[in-house]
Amino acid sequence: MFVLFETASGFAVFKLLDDKKLQQSDELFKLFENPKKANKLLHFEHFEKFDDTAEAVNSVTSLLKGKISKQLKKTLGKVNLDDELLAVADPKLGTAIKEKLNINCVSTSAVQDLMSCIRSQISSLIPNWNPQDESNMQLALSHGIGRFKLKFSPEKVDTMIIQAVSLLDDLDKELNNYVMRCKEWYGWHFPELSKIVTDNTSYILTVLKMGMRENASKTDLSEILPEDIEAQVKEMAELSMGTEIAEEDMLNIEHLCRNVLDLQEYRLQLFEYLKNRMMAIAPNLTILVGELVGARLISRAGSLLNLAKHPASTVQILGAEKALFRALKTKHDTPKYGLIYHAQLIGQSNSKLKGKMSRMLASKASLACRVDALGESTGNELGLEHRAKLESRLKMLEEGTMRKISGSGKKKPKFEKFEHKSKLHQYKPAADSTLETSAKKRKVEEVEDAAPTEEPTTSMSPEKKKKKKKKMDE
């Protein structure tokens, strides 16, 4: 019997000199107490070493699938296995070897014990064995197998997206605080400027270039402001009601303005970085909902894989958990959208169609997340296709060009809110009565009413007969 032993460095083949020893599994460990006893039971036949880590990963991934790799086929081809049994660790691999190479294989619990014994004395059984190379190969191989199992790529690290979008939100808050502080601080000197120049960046640049309001008439602001606003600023600078400030105060205000400009520049760089990472990690989701909304969805779920596990109904209201539980508690209408509300497709639809559009977009976005997280392709064809369908659907809903299938097929559909109207059936106690029904009573009354009408006709008939008799007698 031959034994196929798998290591991180390659495949080894041994010949078991006494097959009966394998049946005595309880005493098998005693036969491997030292290298001399191990060499008496096993004879080294061949060792096929891997050339590099890539070859090792390919071989081991084939073993995990129960298939034969090229290296294993090469190893077994160099050993004469005519009419001999081959002991293997994996039963699936034994079945594959039997089908492909027509070699009878054995995989039992005793074989598993034998593999453990060989591993304990591997340095003495294989000549020129290097434990350091084996440990290095095991580390590299474990990383490679981990990437294979999890479909992991170093470029697809969604942790970077979560940190970037969180920092972007923090920068927006800080920029708003700094700009507001700058307007309040400089507003003591020139309060009319904030009403004339409403854009934050233009306001900061104007303050930096102009400085004191007395310099407004001498300063050229044509590169920052339009002509009419520039003339208005210069005019109001002469009529301003602001107080005088010292040069030291102006230096601190200018220093704050420069910090604001630096933060704005860094924010633009961070946004470009986020766009590139989103297109690399989740291209289909980015096409559907945009970079910021997609990044916030991933950050809210924890990772792209967690977002892919969520159903479409959860993706639709992700970010509106407080409103959802409040509505469930007070028995009001649940929210129709959460973070997905800021997507472009929902923003450009009218108010009546936002709920319907958010539901359709959430269903497509959940499919896109699963393709990005678990799919092997890295393209965005699915996202482009779904976005085109959603845009055409939105156009049809807004124009009302849909037609009913039933009826004449020419009427426009009516988009009405569905209201469930339950019918209450009350118990009729009159149905339990054993008396005659009202219909029978009416028949009796009709007969009684009809009787007196016939009496005058019968009473008149004998008088007419008497008159006729008198006439005849005369």
Coordinates of C-alpha atoms in Angstrom, one line a residue:
M1 CA 0.0 0.0 0.0
F2 CA 1.2 3.5 -0.9
V3 CA 0.4 6.7 1.1
L4 CA -0.2 10.1 -0.5
F5 CA 0.8 12.8 2.0
E6 CA 0.0 16.5 1.3
T7 CA 2.2 19.3 2.6
A8 CA 2.4 23.0 2.0
S9 CA 5.6 22.5 0.1
G10 CA 4.5 19.7 -2.2
F11 CA 3.2 16.1 -2.4
A12 CA 5.0 13.1 -0.9
V13 CA 4.4 9.4 -1.6
F14 CA 5.4 6.7 0.9
K15 CA 5.2 2.9 0.8
L16 CA 3.7 1.2 3.8
L17 CA 5.9 -1.9 4.4
D18 CA 3.4 -3.7 6.7
D19 CA -0.3 -3.2 5.9
K20 CA -1.4 -5.2 9.0
K21 CA 0.0 -2.5 11.2
L22 CA -2.6 -0.1 9.8
Q23 CA -5.4 -2.2 11.2
Q24 CA -4.0 -1.8 14.7
S25 CA -4.8 1.9 15.0
D26 CA -4.5 1.9 18.8
E27 CA -0.8 0.9 18.6
L28 CA 0.0 3.0 15.6
F29 CA 1.3 6.0 17.5
K30 CA 3.8 3.8 19.3
L31 CA 5.3 2.9 16.0
F32 CA 6.1 6.6 15.4
E33 CA 7.7 7.4 18.7
N34 CA 11.1 8.0 17.1
P35 CA 12.5 8.3 13.6
K36 CA 14.0 4.8 13.5
K37 CA 10.6 3.1 14.2
A38 CA 8.9 5.4 11.6
N39 CA 11.5 4.5 8.9
K40 CA 10.9 0.8 9.6
L41 CA 7.2 1.1 8.8
L42 CA 7.4 3.6 5.9
H43 CA 9.7 3.9 2.9
F44 CA 10.1 7.2 1.1
E45 CA 9.3 7.0 -2.6
H46 CA 9.0 10.5 -4.2
F47 CA 8.5 14.2 -3.2
E48 CA 7.2 16.7 -5.8
K49 CA 7.9 20.2 -4.5
F50 CA 5.9 23.3 -5.6
D51 CA 7.8 25.9 -7.6
D52 CA 6.1 28.9 -6.1
T53 CA 3.1 30.0 -4.0
A54 CA 0.8 30.4 -7.0
E55 CA 1.4 26.8 -8.0
A56 CA 0.7 25.7 -4.4
V57 CA -2.5 27.7 -4.2
N58 CA -3.8 26.2 -7.5
S59 CA -3.0 22.7 -6.3
V60 CA -4.7 23.1 -2.9
T61 CA -7.8 24.8 -4.4
S62 CA -8.2 21.9 -6.7
L63 CA -7.9 19.5 -3.7
L64 CA -10.6 21.5 -1.9
K65 CA -12.9 21.1 -4.9
G66 CA -12.1 17.3 -5.0
K67 CA -10.2 17.6 -8.3
I68 CA -6.8 16.4 -9.4
S69 CA -4.2 19.1 -10.2
K70 CA -1.4 18.9 -12.7
Q71 CA 1.2 18.6 -9.9
L72 CA -0.6 15.7 -8.3
K73 CA -1.0 13.9 -11.6
K74 CA 2.7 14.4 -12.2
T75 CA 3.5 13.1 -8.7
L76 CA 1.5 9.9 -9.1
G77 CA 2.9 9.3 -12.6
K78 CA 6.4 9.1 -11.3
V79 CA 5.5 6.3 -8.8
N80 CA 4.7 2.7 -10.0
L81 CA 1.3 2.0 -8.5
D82 CA 0.3 -1.1 -10.5
D83 CA -2.4 -3.0 -8.6
E84 CA -1.6 -1.2 -5.4
L85 CA -3.9 0.6 -3.0
L86 CA -3.3 4.3 -2.4
A87 CA -4.2 5.8 1.0
V88 CA -5.5 9.4 0.8
A89 CA -6.8 11.8 3.4
D90 CA -9.9 13.0 1.5
P91 CA -12.5 10.6 0.2
K92 CA -13.6 13.0 -2.6
L93 CA -10.0 13.1 -3.8
G94 CA -9.8 9.3 -3.7
T95 CA -13.0 9.1 -5.9
A96 CA -11.5 11.5 -8.4
I97 CA -8.2 9.6 -8.6
K98 CA -10.1 6.4 -9.2
E99 CA -12.2 7.9 -12.0
K100 CA -9.3 9.8 -13.7
L101 CA -6.3 7.5 -13.2
N102 CA -7.9 4.2 -12.4
I103 CA -6.1 3.8 -9.1
N104 CA -7.8 2.1 -6.1
C105 CA -7.9 4.5 -3.1
V106 CA -8.6 4.0 0.6
S107 CA -9.7 6.7 3.0
T108 CA -10.6 5.5 6.5
S109 CA -10.2 6.7 10.1
A110 CA -7.0 4.5 10.4
V111 CA -5.6 6.4 7.4
Q112 CA -6.3 9.7 9.1
D113 CA -4.4 8.4 12.2
L114 CA -1.5 7.4 9.9
M115 CA -1.4 10.9 8.4
S116 CA -1.1 12.4 11.9
C117 CA 1.7 10.1 12.7
I118 CA 3.6 10.9 9.5
R119 CA 3.2 14.7 10.2
S120 CA 4.9 14.2 13.6
Q121 CA 8.0 12.6 12.0
I122 CA 7.9 14.4 8.6
S123 CA 11.5 15.8 9.0
S124 CA 13.0 12.4 9.3
L125 CA 10.9 10.7 6.7
I126 CA 11.5 13.1 3.8
P127 CA 15.2 13.8 2.9
N128 CA 16.5 17.4 2.8
W129 CA 13.4 18.6 4.6
N130 CA 13.5 22.3 5.6
P131 CA 11.1 23.2 8.4
Q132 CA 11.6 27.0 7.8
D133 CA 10.5 26.7 4.2
E134 CA 7.5 24.7 5.2
S135 CA 6.4 27.3 7.8
N136 CA 6.8 30.1 5.3
M137 CA 4.9 28.2 2.7
Q138 CA 2.1 27.4 5.1
L139 CA 1.7 31.1 5.9
A140 CA 1.6 32.1 2.3
L141 CA -0.7 29.3 1.4
S142 CA -3.2 30.1 4.2
H143 CA -3.4 33.7 3.0
G144 CA -4.0 32.5 -0.6
I145 CA -6.6 30.0 0.4
G146 CA -8.4 32.6 2.5
R147 CA -8.6 35.0 -0.4
F148 CA -9.9 32.2 -2.6
K149 CA -12.6 31.2 -0.2
L150 CA -13.8 34.7 0.5
K151 CA -13.3 36.0 -3.0
F152 CA -11.0 38.6 -1.4
S153 CA -9.0 41.2 -3.3
P154 CA -6.7 43.7 -1.7
E155 CA -8.2 46.5 -3.8
K156 CA -11.7 45.7 -2.5
V157 CA -11.4 46.9 1.0
D158 CA -14.7 48.6 2.0
T159 CA -13.2 49.8 5.3
M160 CA -11.5 52.6 3.4
I161 CA -14.9 53.7 2.1
I162 CA -16.5 53.7 5.6
Q163 CA -13.6 55.8 7.0
A164 CA -13.6 58.2 4.0
V165 CA -17.3 58.9 4.0
S166 CA -17.3 59.4 7.8
L167 CA -14.4 61.9 7.5
L168 CA -16.2 63.6 4.6
D169 CA -19.3 64.2 6.8
D170 CA -17.2 65.5 9.6
L171 CA -15.4 67.9 7.3
D172 CA -18.7 69.3 6.1
K173 CA -19.8 70.0 9.6
E174 CA -16.5 71.6 10.5
L175 CA -16.5 73.7 7.4
N176 CA -20.0 75.0 8.2
N177 CA -18.9 75.9 11.7
Y178 CA -15.7 77.7 10.5
V179 CA -17.5 79.6 7.8
M180 CA -20.3 80.7 10.3
R181 CA -17.6 81.7 12.8
C182 CA -15.8 83.7 10.1
K183 CA -19.0 85.5 9.1
E184 CA -19.8 86.4 12.7
W185 CA -16.3 87.6 13.4
Y186 CA -15.9 89.7 10.3
G187 CA -19.5 90.8 10.6
W188 CA -18.6 93.1 13.5
H189 CA -16.5 95.1 11.0
F190 CA -18.5 94.7 7.8
P191 CA -21.9 93.2 8.5
E192 CA -23.4 94.0 5.1
L193 CA -21.0 91.8 3.2
S194 CA -22.6 88.5 4.2
K195 CA -26.0 89.6 2.7
I196 CA -24.4 90.7 -0.6
V197 CA -22.0 87.8 -1.1
T198 CA -24.0 84.6 -0.2
D199 CA -21.5 82.0 -1.5
N200 CA -19.2 80.8 1.3
T201 CA -16.1 80.4 -0.8
S202 CA -16.5 83.8 -2.5
Y203 CA -17.0 85.4 0.9
I204 CA -13.8 83.9 2.3
L205 CA -11.8 84.9 -0.8
T206 CA -13.2 88.4 -0.6
V207 CA -12.3 88.8 3.0
L208 CA -8.7 87.6 2.3
K209 CA -8.2 89.9 -0.6
M210 CA -9.9 93.0 0.8
G211 CA -8.9 92.9 4.4
M212 CA -10.2 96.0 6.1
R213 CA -13.3 97.5 4.5
E214 CA -11.4 100.8 3.9
N215 CA -9.4 98.9 1.2
A216 CA -12.5 98.0 -0.8
S217 CA -12.3 100.9 -3.2
K218 CA -8.6 100.1 -4.0
T219 CA -9.1 96.3 -4.3
D220 CA -9.9 94.6 -7.6
L221 CA -12.5 91.9 -6.9
S222 CA -13.3 91.1 -10.5
E223 CA -11.7 87.6 -10.4
I224 CA -13.9 86.6 -7.4
L225 CA -17.2 88.5 -7.9
P226 CA -19.3 89.7 -10.8
E227 CA -19.3 93.4 -11.7
D228 CA -22.6 94.3 -10.2
I229 CA -21.9 92.6 -6.9
E230 CA -18.4 94.1 -6.8
A231 CA -19.8 97.6 -7.3
Q232 CA -22.4 96.9 -4.5
V233 CA -19.7 95.7 -2.1
K234 CA -17.6 98.8 -2.7
E235 CA -20.6 101.1 -2.3
M236 CA -21.7 99.4 1.0
A237 CA -18.1 99.5 2.4
E238 CA -18.3 103.3 2.5
L239 CA -21.7 103.3 4.2
S240 CA -21.2 100.3 6.5
M241 CA -22.4 100.4 10.1
G242 CA -19.7 98.1 11.4
T243 CA -17.2 98.8 14.1
E244 CA -13.5 99.4 13.8
I245 CA -11.2 96.4 14.5
A246 CA -7.4 96.2 15.1
E247 CA -4.9 94.8 12.7
E248 CA -4.2 91.9 15.1
D249 CA -7.9 90.9 14.9
M250 CA -7.8 91.1 11.1
L251 CA -4.7 88.8 11.1
N252 CA -6.6 86.1 13.1
I253 CA -9.6 86.4 10.8
E254 CA -7.3 85.9 7.7
H255 CA -5.7 82.9 9.4
L256 CA -9.1 81.3 9.9
C257 CA -10.0 82.0 6.3
R258 CA -6.9 80.3 5.0
N259 CA -7.7 77.2 7.2
V260 CA -11.2 77.1 5.6
L261 CA -9.7 77.2 2.1
D262 CA -7.3 74.4 3.0
L263 CA -10.1 72.3 4.4
Q264 CA -12.2 72.9 1.2
E265 CA -9.3 71.8 -1.0
Y266 CA -8.7 68.7 1.1
R267 CA -12.4 67.9 0.9
L268 CA -12.3 67.9 -2.9
Q269 CA -9.3 65.6 -2.8
L270 CA -11.1 63.3 -0.4
F271 CA -14.3 63.2 -2.5
E272 CA -12.2 62.3 -5.6
Y273 CA -10.6 59.5 -3.7
L274 CA -14.0 58.3 -2.5
K275 CA -15.4 58.3 -6.1
N276 CA -12.4 56.2 -7.3
R277 CA -12.7 53.7 -4.4
M278 CA -16.5 53.3 -4.9
M279 CA -16.1 52.6 -8.7
A280 CA -13.4 50.0 -7.8
I281 CA -15.4 48.3 -5.0
A282 CA -19.1 48.7 -5.9
P283 CA -19.4 49.9 -9.5
N284 CA -22.9 48.8 -10.0
L285 CA -24.2 50.3 -6.8
T286 CA -22.4 53.6 -7.6
I287 CA -24.0 53.8 -11.0
L288 CA -27.5 53.4 -9.5
V289 CA -27.4 55.6 -6.4
G290 CA -24.2 57.7 -6.6
E291 CA -21.0 57.7 -4.8
L292 CA -22.1 59.4 -1.5
V293 CA -25.3 57.6 -1.1
G294 CA -23.7 54.2 -1.9
A295 CA -20.9 54.9 0.6
R296 CA -23.3 55.9 3.3
L297 CA -25.3 52.7 2.7
I298 CA -22.2 50.6 3.1
S299 CA -21.1 52.6 6.2
R300 CA -24.6 52.1 7.7
A301 CA -24.7 48.4 7.1
G302 CA -21.1 47.9 8.3
S303 CA -19.6 46.4 5.1
L304 CA -20.5 45.7 1.5
L305 CA -21.1 42.0 2.3
N306 CA -23.5 43.0 5.1
L307 CA -25.4 45.3 2.8
A308 CA -25.6 42.5 0.2
K309 CA -27.3 40.3 2.8
H310 CA -30.1 42.9 3.4
P311 CA -33.3 42.5 1.5
A312 CA -34.6 45.3 -0.7
S313 CA -37.1 46.4 1.9
T314 CA -34.3 47.0 4.4
V315 CA -32.1 48.8 1.9
Q316 CA -35.1 51.1 1.2
I317 CA -35.5 52.4 4.8
L318 CA -31.9 52.0 5.9
G319 CA -31.1 55.2 7.9
A320 CA -34.7 55.8 9.0
E321 CA -34.8 53.3 11.8
K322 CA -36.1 55.8 14.4
A323 CA -39.0 56.9 12.2
L324 CA -39.8 53.2 11.5
F325 CA -40.0 52.1 15.1
R326 CA -41.9 55.3 16.0
A327 CA -44.4 54.6 13.3
L328 CA -44.8 51.0 14.4
K329 CA -45.3 52.1 18.0
T330 CA -47.9 54.8 17.3
K331 CA -49.5 52.7 14.5
H332 CA -48.9 55.3 11.8
D333 CA -47.6 55.0 8.2
T334 CA -44.1 53.6 8.0
P335 CA -41.4 55.7 6.2
K336 CA -40.9 55.1 2.5
Y337 CA -37.2 55.9 2.2
G338 CA -34.1 56.5 4.3
L339 CA -30.6 57.3 3.0
I340 CA -31.7 56.3 -0.5
Y341 CA -33.9 59.5 -0.6
H342 CA -30.8 61.5 -1.6
A343 CA -30.2 59.5 -4.8
Q344 CA -30.6 61.3 -8.1
L345 CA -33.4 59.2 -9.4
I346 CA -35.6 59.9 -6.4
G347 CA -34.7 63.5 -6.3
Q348 CA -35.7 64.2 -9.9
S349 CA -39.1 62.4 -9.5
N350 CA -42.2 64.3 -8.3
S351 CA -43.6 64.0 -4.8
K352 CA -46.3 61.5 -5.7
L353 CA -43.8 59.1 -7.3
K354 CA -41.0 59.3 -4.7
G355 CA -42.3 56.3 -2.7
K356 CA -42.7 54.1 -5.7
M357 CA -39.4 55.2 -7.2
S358 CA -37.6 54.5 -3.9
R359 CA -39.1 51.0 -3.8
M360 CA -37.9 50.2 -7.4
L361 CA -34.5 51.7 -6.8
A362 CA -34.0 49.7 -3.6
S363 CA -34.8 46.5 -5.3
K364 CA -32.3 47.2 -8.1
A365 CA -29.7 48.4 -5.6
S366 CA -29.9 45.2 -3.5
L367 CA -29.2 43.2 -6.6
A368 CA -26.3 45.4 -7.5
C369 CA -24.8 45.0 -4.0
R370 CA -24.9 41.2 -4.3
V371 CA -23.2 41.3 -7.7
D372 CA -20.5 43.7 -6.4
A373 CA -19.9 41.8 -3.2
L374 CA -20.1 38.2 -4.5
G375 CA -19.8 38.3 -8.3
E376 CA -16.6 37.6 -10.1
S377 CA -17.0 40.3 -12.8
T378 CA -15.8 43.8 -12.0
G379 CA -17.8 45.7 -14.7
N380 CA -20.8 48.0 -14.2
E381 CA -22.9 46.7 -17.1
L382 CA -25.6 45.6 -14.7
G383 CA -25.8 49.0 -13.0
L384 CA -26.1 50.8 -16.4
E385 CA -28.8 48.4 -17.5
H386 CA -30.9 48.8 -14.4
R387 CA -30.5 52.6 -14.4
A388 CA -31.7 52.8 -17.9
K389 CA -34.8 50.7 -17.0
L390 CA -35.5 52.9 -14.0
E391 CA -35.2 56.1 -16.0
S392 CA -37.6 54.8 -18.7
R393 CA -40.0 53.6 -16.0
L394 CA -39.9 57.0 -14.3
K395 CA -40.6 58.8 -17.6
M396 CA -43.6 56.6 -18.3
L397 CA -45.0 57.2 -14.8
E398 CA -44.6 61.0 -15.0
E399 CA -46.0 61.3 -18.6
G400 CA -48.8 58.8 -17.8
T401 CA -48.3 57.0 -21.1
M402 CA -49.3 53.6 -19.6
R403 CA -52.3 51.8 -20.9
K404 CA -54.6 49.3 -19.2
I405 CA -54.5 45.8 -20.4
S406 CA -58.2 45.1 -19.8
G407 CA -61.1 47.0 -21.3
S408 CA -60.6 49.1 -24.4
G409 CA -56.9 49.5 -23.8
K410 CA -57.0 53.2 -24.4
K411 CA -57.7 54.6 -21.0
K412 CA -55.0 56.2 -18.9
P413 CA -54.3 54.5 -15.5
K414 CA -55.5 56.1 -12.3
F415 CA -52.9 56.2 -9.6
E416 CA -55.1 56.1 -6.5
K417 CA -54.0 55.2 -2.9
F418 CA -55.1 51.8 -1.9
E419 CA -57.4 51.7 1.1
H420 CA -58.6 48.4 2.5
K421 CA -62.3 48.5 3.2
S422 CA -63.5 45.6 5.4
K423 CA -67.1 44.6 5.3
L424 CA -68.8 43.8 8.6
H425 CA -71.6 41.2 8.4
Q426 CA -74.1 41.6 11.3
Y427 CA -76.2 38.8 12.7
K428 CA -79.9 38.9 11.9
P429 CA -82.0 37.6 14.8
A430 CA -85.2 37.8 12.7
A431 CA -83.9 34.8 10.7
D432 CA -84.5 32.6 13.8
S433 CA -88.3 33.2 13.9
T434 CA -90.7 30.3 13.1
L435 CA -93.6 32.5 12.3
E436 CA -94.9 33.1 8.8
T437 CA -92.9 35.5 6.7
S438 CA -94.1 38.9 5.7
A439 CA -94.5 37.8 2.1
K440 CA -97.3 35.3 3.0
K441 CA -99.1 37.9 5.2
R442 CA -99.2 40.2 2.2
K443 CA -100.9 37.5 0.1
V444 CA -103.6 37.0 2.7
E445 CA -104.3 40.7 2.9
E446 CA -104.6 41.0 -0.8
V447 CA -107.2 38.2 -0.8
E448 CA -109.2 40.0 1.9
D449 CA -109.1 43.3 0.0
A450 CA -110.1 41.7 -3.2
A451 CA -113.2 40.0 -1.6
P452 CA -115.3 43.2 -1.0
T453 CA -114.7 44.5 -4.4
E454 CA -116.4 41.4 -5.9
E455 CA -119.5 41.7 -3.6
P456 CA -121.1 44.7 -5.3
T457 CA -120.8 43.0 -8.7
T458 CA -122.7 40.0 -7.4
S459 CA -125.4 42.1 -5.5
M460 CA -126.1 44.1 -8.7
S461 CA -126.7 41.1 -10.9
P462 CA -130.1 40.0 -9.3
E463 CA -131.6 43.5 -9.6
K464 CA -130.8 43.7 -13.2
K465 CA -132.5 40.3 -13.7
K466 CA -135.7 41.5 -12.0
K467 CA -135.9 44.6 -14.2
K468 CA -135.5 42.3 -17.3
K469 CA -138.4 40.1 -16.0
K470 CA -140.7 43.1 -15.5
K471 CA -140.0 44.3 -19.0
M472 CA -140.7 40.8 -20.4
D473 CA -144.1 40.6 -18.5
E474 CA -145.2 43.9 -19.8

